[in-house]
mmCIF file of C-alpha atoms in Angstrom:
data_model
loop_
_atom_site.group_PDB
_atom_site.id
_atom_site.type_symbol
_atom_site.label_atom_id
_atom_site.label_comp_id
_atom_site.label_asym_id
_atom_site.label_seq_id
_atom_site.Cartn_x
_atom_site.Cartn_y
_atom_site.Cartn_z
ATOM 1 C CA TYR A 1 -25.248 4.447 10.084
ATOM 2 C CA SER A 2 -22.195 5.299 12.202
ATOM 3 C CA GLY A 3 -21.386 2.160 14.117
ATOM 4 C CA THR A 4 -18.395 -0.057 14.734
ATOM 5 C CA ALA A 5 -17.801 -3.703 15.623
ATOM 6 C CA ILE A 6 -15.034 -6.025 16.760
ATOM 7 C CA LEU A 7 -14.946 -9.710 15.890
ATOM 8 C CA SER A 8 -12.290 -11.784 17.624
ATOM 9 C CA LYS A 9 -11.542 -15.459 18.108
ATOM 10 C CA LYS A 10 -9.943 -14.600 21.449
ATOM 11 C CA THR A 11 -12.119 -13.145 24.206
ATOM 12 C CA PRO A 12 -10.845 -9.728 25.339
ATOM 13 C CA LEU A 13 -10.129 -9.013 28.998
ATOM 14 C CA ASN A 14 -12.451 -6.015 28.829
ATOM 15 C CA VAL A 15 -14.569 -4.183 26.268
ATOM 16 C CA THR A 16 -15.618 -0.549 26.560
ATOM 17 C CA PHE A 17 -17.827 1.568 24.362
ATOM 18 C CA ASP A 18 -17.340 5.252 23.554
ATOM 19 C CA MET A 19 -14.729 7.657 24.941
ATOM 20 C CA ASN A 20 -16.622 8.605 28.101
ATOM 21 C CA ILE A 21 -17.118 12.132 26.727
ATOM 22 C CA GLU A 22 -20.794 13.097 26.506
ATOM 23 C CA GLU A 23 -20.385 15.267 23.404
ATOM 24 C CA HIS A 24 -18.920 12.376 21.402
ATOM 25 C CA ASP A 25 -20.675 9.346 22.856
ATOM 26 C CA GLN A 26 -24.032 9.749 21.115
ATOM 27 C CA GLU A 27 -23.206 8.002 17.848
ATOM 28 C CA GLY A 28 -21.556 4.667 18.786
ATOM 29 C CA ARG A 29 -18.253 5.523 17.169
ATOM 30 C CA VAL A 30 -15.635 3.890 19.435
ATOM 31 C CA ILE A 31 -15.167 0.366 20.791
ATOM 32 C CA THR A 32 -12.061 -0.587 22.747
ATOM 33 C CA ALA A 33 -11.093 -4.202 23.446
ATOM 34 C CA GLU A 34 -8.355 -4.819 25.981
ATOM 35 C CA PHE A 35 -6.203 -7.876 25.421
ATOM 36 C CA GLU A 36 -3.262 -9.087 27.498
ATOM 37 C CA ASN A 37 -0.592 -7.178 25.569
ATOM 38 C CA PHE A 38 -2.489 -4.523 23.637
ATOM 39 C CA PHE A 39 -5.660 -2.507 23.156
ATOM 40 C CA LEU A 40 -7.652 -2.805 19.946
ATOM 41 C CA VAL A 41 -9.624 0.341 19.174
ATOM 42 C CA THR A 42 -12.085 0.437 16.316
ATOM 43 C CA LEU A 43 -13.730 3.676 15.342
ATOM 44 C CA TYR A 44 -15.876 5.484 12.866
ATOM 45 C CA VAL A 45 -14.363 8.950 12.509
ATOM 46 C CA PRO A 46 -16.854 11.804 12.129
ATOM 47 C CA ASN A 47 -16.877 13.598 8.805
ATOM 48 C CA SER A 48 -16.459 17.361 8.619
ATOM 49 C CA GLY A 49 -19.491 17.463 6.353
ATOM 50 C CA ASP A 50 -20.395 19.356 3.210
ATOM 51 C CA GLY A 51 -18.831 22.787 3.228
ATOM 52 C CA LEU A 52 -16.904 21.779 6.378
ATOM 53 C CA LYS A 53 -19.995 22.500 8.497
ATOM 54 C CA ARG A 54 -18.737 20.221 11.279
ATOM 55 C CA LEU A 55 -15.047 21.083 11.043
ATOM 56 C CA GLU A 56 -14.865 22.581 14.541
ATOM 57 C CA TYR A 57 -16.559 19.503 15.986
ATOM 58 C CA ARG A 58 -14.209 17.215 14.035
ATOM 59 C CA GLU A 59 -11.158 19.075 15.364
ATOM 60 C CA ARG A 60 -12.425 18.691 18.962
ATOM 61 C CA TRP A 61 -13.140 15.015 18.310
ATOM 62 C CA ASP A 62 -9.608 14.457 16.986
ATOM 63 C CA GLN A 63 -8.014 16.055 20.052
ATOM 64 C CA ASP A 64 -10.305 14.167 22.449
ATOM 65 C CA PHE A 65 -9.605 10.867 20.693
ATOM 66 C CA ILE A 66 -5.847 11.395 20.966
ATOM 67 C CA ALA A 67 -6.250 12.098 24.692
ATOM 68 C CA TYR A 68 -8.410 8.968 25.046
ATOM 69 C CA VAL A 69 -5.760 6.741 23.459
ATOM 70 C CA LYS A 70 -3.034 8.267 25.641
ATOM 71 C CA ARG A 71 -5.120 7.487 28.744
ATOM 72 C CA LEU A 72 -5.318 3.821 27.669
ATOM 73 C CA ASN A 73 -1.536 3.611 27.661
ATOM 74 C CA ILE A 74 -1.163 5.391 31.025
ATOM 75 C CA SER A 75 -3.629 3.106 32.790
ATOM 76 C CA LYS A 76 -1.329 0.093 32.402
#
């Protein structure tokens, strides 16, 4: 339903799943593959839902995802 995948001819240096944030890591939405010169992140972005029922959650997810990507860059 809400999954992601990465297919690559080259084996990544490391692969991680999720953002390491309990609230967001229940639905298999993020996979990160680390290669020598870049990170490849594939994701399935949560929908705000009918009538924007999940809008607050989506806004938190967006901010947490941005912070996650920034941490990838800092770690190198």
